[in-house]
């Protein structure tokens, strides 16, 4: 997975915020005068949204011109960065995968408000309008990602309002099950530059106190937030063949729409939500309700009880036993990410599987009086709980009645003992597309190596998978216990390592590296790493580690500035 959320740029940041019950909602502060220059508004939005990297973009990594980078909605830029990070978190390089396998792309985004917020005039040439469309329109989003990252599987942009993220997940699941692709990117992003100008209204959906309090008596509405989340969905056989460690598996997805049998277009219904819940539970072949449900729960006083009533009714209709249900909502931490909200909920569920810990939802108490939690055997998660997490459900409800529920199951993996043997020195390959970023990548990679109990083989193969073909590479002999670099070697540009499309290629690349090291004065301990390869069963053992991050250039900001337009012949008449 990859993400960019308020004050969160990695999964470790995300987990830390959940652990500490942090509330990272937009910072509502006086906005600059309309006459202020672009830079003042850029700083305001970065502070308001709590996204320091909002306007920063490594255009060179993706092969985008400066003007096209500037014209592209930050939603598109964030999604690109998060996609790269999702592959890195899986221990993969997106280009190595796409070169040998069709990668699907199912993405969604909120309404583009980039040009409107920065007061740009209408395009005067069709060529300029086309460039704006490519960088800003939802219908071009998936195709743009697929083009820039060379994905050759199905590529679909879709939207079902607030349930868009889980709708994208369902469509990606269908594509994988149909054999159209073995792996797919599922991403959602929401960056709304105009939301800040709207004040809460009596009886409206926006929170009066600017806090999102799902399930709470003091709830007065929701708070829309900004950010991006990308997950990788893969066929289980493909994931095993690639040696991937898996957060969880998708067991069932149910979708429905409320139709017209309700008070208004925006009103929710119990019956429509019940259908989605039961479809997902039936598809997952559950014999009892999931003990943990991550709710849509936007913090509206009447909307949350309706979702709870639907959950109870679905349990009554589906199962003979009325087991307890523990419920929570990540919107209390990060607000409502709109189109990406379902994927944010999925990320929380995945971390609960990974950590075997159920995170509390902040600001729950006192509970909403419009639902009798005790008599219905529904229990909001008010404290963290270290407990086995086997099955979880999560719900997204789109305005207009597009309901989606997903059932996830823990993925238990038990590699052979030799694959889990940790300790001793390690060989770590680091690389970057820019020489100037190599030191930052080295620090990030060694920090991850030091913080995980991994075997030397897992570390070597994972870093080979990520950096084997990088233009700038360094091999490091590292002692993780002491956090000391014992030695390092700069790999020459003419040393060609096999692009790692799979386990066999990774082993071949490792052997190529070993032959290159034969002519170097290397300590025996470093050579011992390669000997463990002979004992690793690549057909049954996960060997690629999670949590690695790829360092992209965060130095250059791209925002809509007239002087930058004038340097480009296509938009010089803007």
Coordinates of C-alpha atoms in Angstrom, one line a residue:
X1 CA 0.0 0.0 0.0
X2 CA 1.0 3.6 -0.5
X3 CA -0.6 6.7 1.0
X4 CA -0.4 10.5 1.5
X5 CA -2.7 11.7 4.2
X6 CA -2.6 14.7 6.6
X7 CA 0.8 14.6 8.2
X8 CA 1.2 11.0 7.0
X9 CA 3.6 10.0 4.2
X10 CA 4.1 6.3 5.0
X11 CA 2.4 3.3 6.5
X12 CA 4.5 3.6 9.6
X13 CA 3.3 7.2 10.0
X14 CA -0.3 5.9 9.6
X15 CA 0.0 3.2 12.2
X16 CA 1.7 5.7 14.6
X17 CA -1.2 8.1 14.2
X18 CA -3.7 5.3 14.9
X19 CA -1.8 4.1 17.9
X20 CA -1.6 7.6 19.4
X21 CA -5.3 8.4 18.6
X22 CA -4.3 11.5 16.7
X23 CA -6.9 13.6 14.9
X24 CA -5.5 15.0 11.7
X25 CA -8.4 17.0 10.3
X26 CA -7.9 20.1 8.1
X27 CA -6.5 23.2 9.8
X28 CA -9.2 25.8 9.4
X29 CA -7.4 29.2 9.5
X30 CA -8.0 32.5 7.8
X31 CA -7.2 32.3 4.2
X32 CA -5.2 34.8 2.2
X33 CA -6.7 37.7 0.4
X34 CA -7.7 37.0 -3.2
X35 CA -5.1 39.5 -4.3
X36 CA -2.3 37.5 -2.8
X37 CA 0.1 35.8 -5.1
X38 CA 0.2 32.1 -6.0
X39 CA 2.9 31.2 -3.4
X40 CA 0.8 32.5 -0.6
X41 CA -2.1 30.3 -1.6
X42 CA 0.2 27.3 -2.1
X43 CA 1.5 27.7 1.4
X44 CA -2.1 28.1 2.7
X45 CA -3.4 25.0 1.1
X46 CA -0.4 22.9 2.3
X47 CA -1.0 24.1 5.8
X48 CA -4.8 23.8 5.7
X49 CA -4.7 20.3 4.2
X50 CA -1.7 19.2 6.3
X51 CA -0.1 17.9 3.2
X52 CA 3.5 19.3 2.9
X53 CA 4.1 17.5 -0.3
X54 CA 0.8 18.6 -2.0
X55 CA 2.5 20.6 -4.7
X56 CA 5.8 18.7 -4.9
X57 CA 6.2 16.3 -7.7
X58 CA 9.1 14.3 -9.2
X59 CA 8.3 14.9 -12.8
X60 CA 11.6 13.5 -14.1
X61 CA 10.8 10.1 -12.6
X62 CA 7.6 9.9 -14.6
X63 CA 9.0 11.5 -17.7
X64 CA 6.6 14.5 -17.6
X65 CA 7.5 18.0 -18.9
X66 CA 7.6 20.9 -16.5
X67 CA 4.5 22.5 -18.0
X68 CA 2.5 19.2 -18.1
X69 CA 3.5 18.7 -14.4
X70 CA 2.2 22.1 -13.6
X71 CA -1.1 21.6 -15.5
X72 CA -1.7 18.3 -13.8
X73 CA -4.1 18.3 -10.9
X74 CA -2.3 17.5 -7.6
X75 CA -4.8 14.6 -7.3
X76 CA -3.1 12.9 -10.3
X77 CA 0.4 13.7 -9.0
X78 CA -0.4 12.2 -5.5
X79 CA -1.8 9.1 -7.1
X80 CA 1.3 8.6 -9.1
X81 CA 3.6 8.9 -6.1
X82 CA 1.4 6.6 -4.0
X83 CA 1.4 4.0 -6.7
X84 CA 5.2 3.9 -6.8
X85 CA 5.2 3.6 -3.0
X86 CA 2.6 0.8 -3.0
X87 CA 4.8 -1.3 -5.3
X88 CA 7.8 -0.6 -3.1
X89 CA 5.9 -1.6 0.0
X90 CA 5.2 -4.9 -1.7
X91 CA 8.9 -5.3 -2.4
X92 CA 8.4 -4.8 -6.2
X93 CA 9.4 -2.3 -8.8
X94 CA 6.4 -1.3 -10.9
X95 CA 8.4 -1.3 -14.1
X96 CA 9.8 -4.8 -13.6
X97 CA 6.2 -6.1 -13.0
X98 CA 4.6 -4.2 -15.9
X99 CA 7.3 -5.4 -18.3
X100 CA 6.3 -9.0 -17.9
X101 CA 2.7 -9.0 -16.7
X102 CA -0.5 -7.0 -17.5
X103 CA -1.1 -4.7 -14.6
X104 CA -4.7 -3.5 -14.1
X105 CA -5.5 0.1 -13.0
X106 CA -8.7 1.0 -11.3
X107 CA -8.7 4.5 -9.8
X108 CA -11.1 7.2 -8.7
X109 CA -10.8 10.9 -7.7
X110 CA -12.8 13.7 -6.4
X111 CA -14.0 16.6 -8.6
X112 CA -11.0 18.5 -10.0
X113 CA -11.0 22.1 -8.5
X114 CA -7.4 22.9 -9.3
X115 CA -7.9 25.4 -12.1
X116 CA -11.0 26.9 -10.6
X117 CA -9.2 27.6 -7.3
X118 CA -6.2 29.2 -9.0
X119 CA -8.4 31.4 -11.2
X120 CA -7.1 30.3 -14.6
X121 CA -8.8 31.6 -17.7
X122 CA -10.4 29.3 -20.3
X123 CA -8.1 27.7 -22.8
X124 CA -7.8 29.5 -26.1
X125 CA -6.4 26.6 -28.1
X126 CA -7.7 23.1 -28.5
X127 CA -4.2 21.7 -27.9
X128 CA -4.1 23.6 -24.5
X129 CA -7.5 22.3 -23.6
X130 CA -6.4 18.7 -24.4
X131 CA -3.4 19.0 -22.1
X132 CA -5.7 20.3 -19.3
X133 CA -8.1 17.4 -19.9
X134 CA -5.3 14.8 -19.7
X135 CA -4.0 16.3 -16.4
X136 CA -7.4 17.0 -14.7
X137 CA -10.3 15.0 -15.9
X138 CA -11.3 11.8 -14.1
X139 CA -12.0 10.0 -17.3
X140 CA -8.4 10.3 -18.3
X141 CA -6.9 9.4 -14.9
X142 CA -6.5 5.7 -15.2
X143 CA -5.2 6.0 -18.8
X144 CA -2.7 8.6 -17.7
X145 CA -1.3 6.4 -14.9
X146 CA -1.2 3.4 -17.2
X147 CA 0.7 5.4 -19.8
X148 CA 3.2 6.9 -17.4
X149 CA 3.8 3.6 -15.6
X150 CA 3.5 1.3 -18.6
X151 CA 0.6 -0.7 -17.2
X152 CA -1.0 -2.9 -20.0
X153 CA -3.9 -4.5 -18.2
X154 CA -7.5 -3.1 -18.0
X155 CA -7.5 0.6 -17.2
X156 CA -10.7 2.1 -15.8
X157 CA -11.5 5.4 -14.0
X158 CA -14.8 5.1 -12.1
X159 CA -16.9 6.9 -9.6
X160 CA -19.8 6.1 -7.2
X161 CA -19.3 9.1 -4.9
X162 CA -18.1 8.2 -1.4
X163 CA -18.1 4.4 -2.2
X164 CA -15.9 4.8 -5.3
X165 CA -12.7 3.3 -3.7
X166 CA -14.4 0.0 -2.8
X167 CA -16.3 0.0 -6.1
X168 CA -12.8 0.2 -7.8
X169 CA -11.7 -2.7 -5.6
X170 CA -14.7 -4.8 -6.7
X171 CA -14.0 -4.1 -10.4
X172 CA -10.3 -5.0 -10.0
X173 CA -11.3 -8.2 -8.3
X174 CA -13.5 -9.1 -11.2
X175 CA -10.7 -8.4 -13.7
X176 CA -8.3 -10.6 -11.7
X177 CA -10.8 -13.4 -11.4
X178 CA -11.5 -13.3 -15.1
X179 CA -7.8 -13.6 -15.9
X180 CA -7.5 -10.2 -17.5
X181 CA -4.5 -9.3 -15.2
X182 CA -2.8 -11.0 -12.2
X183 CA -2.3 -7.8 -10.3
X184 CA -4.0 -4.4 -10.2
X185 CA -3.6 -1.0 -8.8
X186 CA -6.6 0.2 -6.9
X187 CA -6.3 3.9 -6.0
X188 CA -8.4 6.8 -4.7
X189 CA -7.6 10.4 -4.1
X190 CA -9.4 13.5 -3.0
X191 CA -8.0 17.0 -3.0
X192 CA -10.6 19.7 -3.0
X193 CA -9.3 23.3 -3.1
X194 CA -12.8 24.9 -2.7
X195 CA -14.1 23.0 0.3
X196 CA -12.4 25.4 2.7
X197 CA -14.7 28.2 1.6
X198 CA -17.9 26.5 2.7
X199 CA -19.1 27.1 6.3
X200 CA -21.3 24.6 8.2
X201 CA -25.0 25.2 7.8
X202 CA -27.8 24.4 10.3
X203 CA -29.0 20.8 9.6
X204 CA -26.3 20.3 7.0
X205 CA -23.7 17.6 6.6
X206 CA -20.7 19.7 7.6
X207 CA -19.6 19.5 11.2
X208 CA -20.4 22.6 13.3
X209 CA -17.3 22.2 15.5
X210 CA -15.0 21.0 12.7
X211 CA -14.6 17.6 14.3
X212 CA -15.7 14.3 12.9
X213 CA -17.3 12.3 15.7
X214 CA -18.7 9.0 14.3
X215 CA -21.2 7.2 16.6
X216 CA -21.0 10.0 19.2
X217 CA -23.7 11.9 20.9
X218 CA -21.9 15.2 20.1
X219 CA -21.6 14.4 16.4
X220 CA -22.8 17.3 14.3
X221 CA -21.6 16.2 10.9
X222 CA -18.6 15.3 8.9
X223 CA -15.3 17.0 7.9
X224 CA -14.1 16.5 4.4
X225 CA -10.4 15.9 4.2
X226 CA -7.7 15.4 1.6
X227 CA -5.2 12.7 0.6
X228 CA -4.6 9.5 -1.5
X229 CA -4.5 5.8 -0.8
X230 CA -3.3 3.1 -3.2
X231 CA -3.5 -0.7 -2.7
X232 CA -2.2 -3.5 -4.8
X233 CA -4.7 -6.4 -5.4
X234 CA -3.2 -9.6 -6.7
X235 CA -4.2 -13.1 -7.6
X236 CA -3.2 -15.4 -4.8
X237 CA -1.2 -17.8 -7.0
X238 CA 0.6 -14.8 -8.6
X239 CA 1.4 -13.4 -5.2
X240 CA 2.8 -16.7 -4.0
X241 CA 4.9 -17.1 -7.2
X242 CA 6.3 -13.6 -6.7
X243 CA 7.2 -14.3 -3.0
X244 CA 4.9 -11.5 -1.7
X245 CA 3.9 -11.1 1.9
X246 CA 0.2 -10.3 2.0
X247 CA -1.7 -8.1 4.4
X248 CA -5.1 -9.8 3.9
X249 CA -7.3 -11.4 1.3
X250 CA -10.6 -10.2 -0.2
X251 CA -13.2 -12.8 0.6
X252 CA -16.3 -11.2 -0.6
X253 CA -17.7 -7.9 -2.0
X254 CA -21.4 -6.9 -2.0
X255 CA -22.8 -3.9 -3.8
X256 CA -26.3 -2.4 -4.1
X257 CA -28.2 0.8 -4.7
X258 CA -31.1 2.2 -2.8
X259 CA -33.2 3.0 -5.8
X260 CA -36.0 5.5 -5.4
X261 CA -37.7 4.0 -2.3
X262 CA -36.5 6.7 0.0
X263 CA -37.2 10.3 1.1
X264 CA -34.7 12.0 -1.2
X265 CA -31.7 11.3 -3.4
X266 CA -29.2 11.9 -0.5
X267 CA -31.1 9.9 2.1
X268 CA -29.8 6.5 3.1
X269 CA -31.9 3.4 3.5
X270 CA -31.6 0.4 5.7
X271 CA -32.8 -2.1 3.1
X272 CA -30.2 -1.1 0.5
X273 CA -27.4 -1.4 3.0
X274 CA -28.7 -4.8 4.2
X275 CA -28.5 -6.1 0.6
X276 CA -24.9 -5.1 0.2
X277 CA -23.9 -6.6 3.6
X278 CA -25.6 -9.9 2.9
X279 CA -24.2 -10.2 -0.6
X280 CA -20.6 -9.8 0.8
X281 CA -21.2 -12.2 3.7
X282 CA -22.7 -14.8 1.4
X283 CA -19.8 -14.4 -1.1
X284 CA -17.3 -14.8 1.7
X285 CA -19.2 -17.9 3.0
X286 CA -19.3 -16.6 6.5
X287 CA -21.2 -18.6 9.2
X288 CA -21.1 -15.7 11.7
X289 CA -21.0 -11.9 11.5
X290 CA -17.4 -10.4 11.3
X291 CA -16.4 -9.5 14.8
X292 CA -15.0 -6.2 13.5
X293 CA -16.7 -3.8 11.2
X294 CA -15.1 -0.6 9.9
X295 CA -18.1 1.6 9.3
X296 CA -18.7 4.3 6.8
X297 CA -19.9 6.5 9.7
X298 CA -19.5 10.1 8.7
X299 CA -20.5 11.5 12.0
X300 CA -24.0 12.6 11.2
X301 CA -26.5 12.1 14.1
X302 CA -29.1 10.3 12.1
X303 CA -27.0 8.7 9.3
X304 CA -24.8 6.7 11.7
X305 CA -27.8 5.1 13.5
X306 CA -29.3 4.0 10.1
X307 CA -26.1 2.3 9.2
X308 CA -26.0 0.6 12.6
X309 CA -29.7 -0.6 12.2
X310 CA -28.8 -2.0 8.8
X311 CA -25.9 -3.9 10.3
X312 CA -28.1 -5.4 13.0
X313 CA -30.9 -6.3 10.6
X314 CA -28.4 -8.0 8.2
X315 CA -27.0 -10.0 11.1
X316 CA -30.5 -11.1 12.1
X317 CA -31.4 -12.2 8.6
X318 CA -28.1 -13.9 7.7
X319 CA -27.0 -15.7 10.9
X320 CA -28.7 -17.8 13.5
X321 CA -26.4 -16.5 16.3
X322 CA -26.4 -12.8 17.1
X323 CA -22.7 -12.5 18.0
X324 CA -21.2 -9.2 19.2
X325 CA -20.0 -6.8 16.7
X326 CA -17.2 -4.3 17.4
X327 CA -17.4 -1.2 15.2
X328 CA -15.1 1.7 14.5
X329 CA -14.5 4.5 11.9
X330 CA -11.2 5.9 10.7
X331 CA -13.0 9.1 9.7
X332 CA -12.6 10.2 13.4
X333 CA -8.8 10.3 12.8
X334 CA -8.6 11.7 9.3
X335 CA -12.0 13.0 8.3
X336 CA -13.9 12.0 5.2
X337 CA -11.7 11.4 2.1
X338 CA -14.7 11.3 -0.1
X339 CA -13.9 9.1 -3.1
X340 CA -10.9 7.6 -1.3
X341 CA -12.6 7.0 2.0
X342 CA -13.2 3.3 1.5
X343 CA -9.6 2.6 0.7
X344 CA -8.5 4.5 3.8
X345 CA -10.8 2.2 5.8
X346 CA -9.3 -0.8 4.0
X347 CA -5.8 0.4 5.0
X348 CA -6.8 0.6 8.6
X349 CA -8.2 -3.0 8.5
X350 CA -5.0 -4.2 6.8
X351 CA -2.9 -2.7 9.5
X352 CA -5.1 -4.3 12.2
X353 CA -4.5 -7.7 10.5
X354 CA -0.7 -7.0 10.3
X355 CA -0.4 -5.8 13.9
X356 CA -3.0 -8.2 15.3
X357 CA -4.4 -5.1 17.1
X358 CA -7.7 -3.4 16.9
X359 CA -7.3 0.4 17.0
X360 CA -9.6 2.6 19.0
X361 CA -11.8 5.3 17.4
X362 CA -11.2 8.7 19.1
X363 CA -14.0 11.0 20.3
X364 CA -16.6 8.3 20.6
X365 CA -18.0 9.0 24.0
X366 CA -20.7 9.6 25.0
X367 CA -22.4 7.4 22.4
X368 CA -25.2 8.4 20.0
X369 CA -28.5 8.1 21.9
X370 CA -30.4 7.3 18.8
X371 CA -29.2 3.7 18.8
X372 CA -29.2 1.2 21.7
X373 CA -25.7 -0.2 21.5
X374 CA -26.0 -2.5 24.6
X375 CA -29.2 -4.3 23.7
X376 CA -28.2 -4.8 20.1
X377 CA -24.8 -6.3 21.1
X378 CA -22.9 -3.7 19.1
X379 CA -19.7 -2.3 20.8
X380 CA -17.8 0.7 19.5
X381 CA -14.0 0.3 19.9
X382 CA -13.2 2.9 22.6
X383 CA -9.7 1.4 23.5
X384 CA -7.0 -0.3 21.6
X385 CA -7.2 -4.1 21.9
X386 CA -4.4 -6.6 21.2
X387 CA -6.4 -9.6 20.0
X388 CA -6.4 -12.1 17.1
X389 CA -8.0 -10.5 14.1
X390 CA -9.3 -13.1 11.6
X391 CA -12.2 -11.6 9.7
X392 CA -13.2 -7.9 9.2
X393 CA -15.8 -6.1 7.2
X394 CA -15.8 -2.6 5.9
X395 CA -18.6 -0.4 4.4
X396 CA -18.7 2.5 2.1
X397 CA -21.9 4.4 1.3
X398 CA -22.0 6.7 -1.7
X399 CA -24.3 9.6 -1.8
X400 CA -27.3 8.6 -3.9
X401 CA -27.4 5.1 -2.4
X402 CA -24.4 3.2 -3.9
X403 CA -23.5 0.9 -1.1
X404 CA -20.5 -1.4 -1.0
X405 CA -19.4 -3.8 1.7
X406 CA -16.2 -5.9 1.7
X407 CA -15.1 -8.9 3.8
X408 CA -11.4 -9.3 4.5
X409 CA -9.7 -12.3 6.0
X410 CA -6.3 -12.6 7.7
X411 CA -3.6 -14.1 5.5
X412 CA -1.5 -16.4 7.6
X413 CA 1.9 -17.3 6.2
X414 CA 4.4 -19.7 7.8
X415 CA 7.6 -19.7 5.8
X416 CA 10.1 -22.6 6.5
X417 CA 12.3 -22.0 9.5
X418 CA 15.4 -21.3 7.4
X419 CA 13.7 -18.4 5.6
X420 CA 12.9 -16.7 8.9
X421 CA 16.5 -17.0 10.3
X422 CA 17.5 -13.5 11.1
X423 CA 20.7 -12.1 12.6
X424 CA 24.2 -11.5 11.3
X425 CA 25.4 -9.1 8.8
X426 CA 23.5 -8.3 5.6
X427 CA 24.1 -7.2 2.1
X428 CA 21.8 -4.4 1.1
X429 CA 21.4 -2.9 -2.4
X430 CA 20.2 0.7 -2.6
X431 CA 19.6 2.6 -5.8
X432 CA 17.9 5.7 -7.2
X433 CA 17.0 7.3 -10.4
X434 CA 19.0 10.4 -9.3
X435 CA 22.5 10.5 -7.8
X436 CA 21.4 13.3 -5.5
X437 CA 18.8 11.1 -3.9
X438 CA 21.0 8.1 -3.2
X439 CA 22.0 9.1 0.3
X440 CA 18.4 9.7 1.3
X441 CA 17.4 6.3 -0.1
X442 CA 20.3 4.7 1.7
X443 CA 19.2 6.1 5.1
X444 CA 15.6 5.1 4.5
X445 CA 16.4 1.5 3.4
X446 CA 18.9 0.9 6.2
X447 CA 16.4 2.2 8.7
X448 CA 13.8 -0.3 7.4
X449 CA 16.4 -3.2 7.5
X450 CA 17.3 -2.3 11.1
X451 CA 13.6 -2.3 12.2
X452 CA 12.6 -5.6 10.7
X453 CA 13.5 -9.1 11.9
X454 CA 14.4 -10.4 8.5
X455 CA 16.8 -13.0 7.1
X456 CA 19.8 -11.8 5.1
X457 CA 18.3 -13.5 2.0
X458 CA 15.0 -11.7 2.4
X459 CA 16.8 -8.3 2.6
X460 CA 19.1 -9.0 -0.4
X461 CA 16.3 -10.2 -2.6
X462 CA 13.9 -7.4 -1.7
X463 CA 16.4 -4.7 -2.3
X464 CA 17.4 -6.4 -5.6
X465 CA 13.8 -6.4 -6.6
X466 CA 13.6 -2.7 -5.9
X467 CA 16.9 -1.4 -7.1
X468 CA 18.6 -3.9 -9.4
X469 CA 18.2 -1.7 -12.5
X470 CA 18.5 1.7 -10.9
X471 CA 20.9 4.1 -12.7
X472 CA 22.8 4.8 -9.4
X473 CA 23.4 1.9 -7.1
X474 CA 25.4 1.0 -4.0
X475 CA 25.9 -2.3 -2.3
X476 CA 26.2 -2.1 1.5
X477 CA 27.6 -4.6 3.9
X478 CA 25.5 -3.7 7.0
X479 CA 25.4 -4.9 10.6
X480 CA 21.7 -4.3 11.6
X481 CA 22.3 -5.0 15.3
X482 CA 24.9 -2.2 15.6
X483 CA 23.5 -0.2 12.8
X484 CA 26.9 0.1 11.3
X485 CA 28.0 0.1 7.7
X486 CA 30.9 -2.3 7.5
X487 CA 31.7 -1.6 3.9
X488 CA 30.1 -0.2 0.7
X489 CA 30.8 -0.5 -3.0
X490 CA 29.5 1.7 -5.9
X491 CA 28.2 -0.5 -8.6
X492 CA 29.5 0.4 -12.0
X493 CA 27.0 1.5 -14.7
X494 CA 28.1 -1.4 -17.0
X495 CA 27.2 -4.0 -14.4
X496 CA 23.9 -5.3 -15.8
X497 CA 21.7 -7.2 -13.3
X498 CA 18.7 -9.2 -14.6
X499 CA 15.5 -7.2 -14.3
X500 CA 13.7 -9.1 -11.6
X501 CA 10.4 -10.2 -13.1
X502 CA 10.1 -13.2 -10.7
X503 CA 11.9 -15.3 -8.1
X504 CA 14.2 -17.0 -10.7
X505 CA 15.3 -13.6 -12.1
X506 CA 16.0 -12.4 -8.6
X507 CA 18.3 -15.4 -7.9
X508 CA 20.0 -14.8 -11.2
X509 CA 20.6 -11.2 -10.4
X510 CA 22.0 -12.2 -7.0
X511 CA 24.4 -14.6 -8.6
X512 CA 25.5 -11.9 -11.1
X513 CA 26.2 -9.7 -8.1
X514 CA 28.1 -12.5 -6.4
X515 CA 30.3 -13.0 -9.5
X516 CA 31.1 -9.3 -9.5
X517 CA 32.0 -9.5 -5.8
X518 CA 34.4 -12.4 -6.4
X519 CA 37.1 -9.9 -7.6
X520 CA 36.6 -7.7 -4.6
X521 CA 38.2 -7.8 -1.1
X522 CA 35.1 -8.9 0.7
X523 CA 34.8 -10.4 4.2
X524 CA 33.6 -14.0 4.4
X525 CA 30.6 -12.9 6.3
X526 CA 29.3 -11.0 3.3
X527 CA 29.7 -14.1 1.0
X528 CA 27.8 -16.2 3.5
X529 CA 24.6 -14.3 2.6
X530 CA 24.6 -15.9 -0.9
X531 CA 25.0 -19.4 0.6
X532 CA 21.5 -19.2 2.2
X533 CA 20.0 -18.9 -1.3
X534 CA 20.6 -22.6 -1.8
X535 CA 18.2 -23.3 1.1
X536 CA 15.3 -21.0 0.1
X537 CA 12.3 -22.6 -1.4
X538 CA 11.1 -19.9 -3.7
X539 CA 8.0 -21.8 -4.7
X540 CA 6.5 -21.8 -1.2
X541 CA 8.2 -19.1 0.8
X542 CA 7.4 -15.4 0.9
X543 CA 10.7 -13.6 0.7
X544 CA 9.9 -10.0 -0.3
X545 CA 9.6 -7.7 2.7
X546 CA 7.0 -5.1 3.3
X547 CA 7.5 -1.5 4.3
X548 CA 10.3 -0.3 2.0
X549 CA 9.9 3.2 0.6
X550 CA 11.2 4.6 -2.7
X551 CA 12.6 8.1 -2.3
X552 CA 11.2 10.5 -5.0
X553 CA 12.4 14.1 -5.5
X554 CA 10.5 16.4 -3.2
X555 CA 12.4 19.6 -4.0
X556 CA 10.4 21.2 -6.8
X557 CA 6.9 22.6 -6.4
X558 CA 4.5 22.8 -9.3
X559 CA 1.5 25.2 -9.1
X560 CA -0.3 27.2 -11.7
X561 CA 1.8 30.3 -12.3
X562 CA 1.4 32.6 -15.3
X563 CA 5.1 33.1 -15.8
X564 CA 5.6 29.3 -16.2
X565 CA 2.8 29.2 -18.8
X566 CA 4.5 31.8 -20.9
X567 CA 7.6 29.7 -21.3
X568 CA 5.6 27.0 -23.1
X569 CA 4.7 27.7 -26.8
X570 CA 1.4 25.7 -26.6
X571 CA 0.0 27.9 -23.8
X572 CA 1.8 31.2 -24.5
X573 CA -1.5 32.9 -25.4
X574 CA -3.1 31.9 -22.1

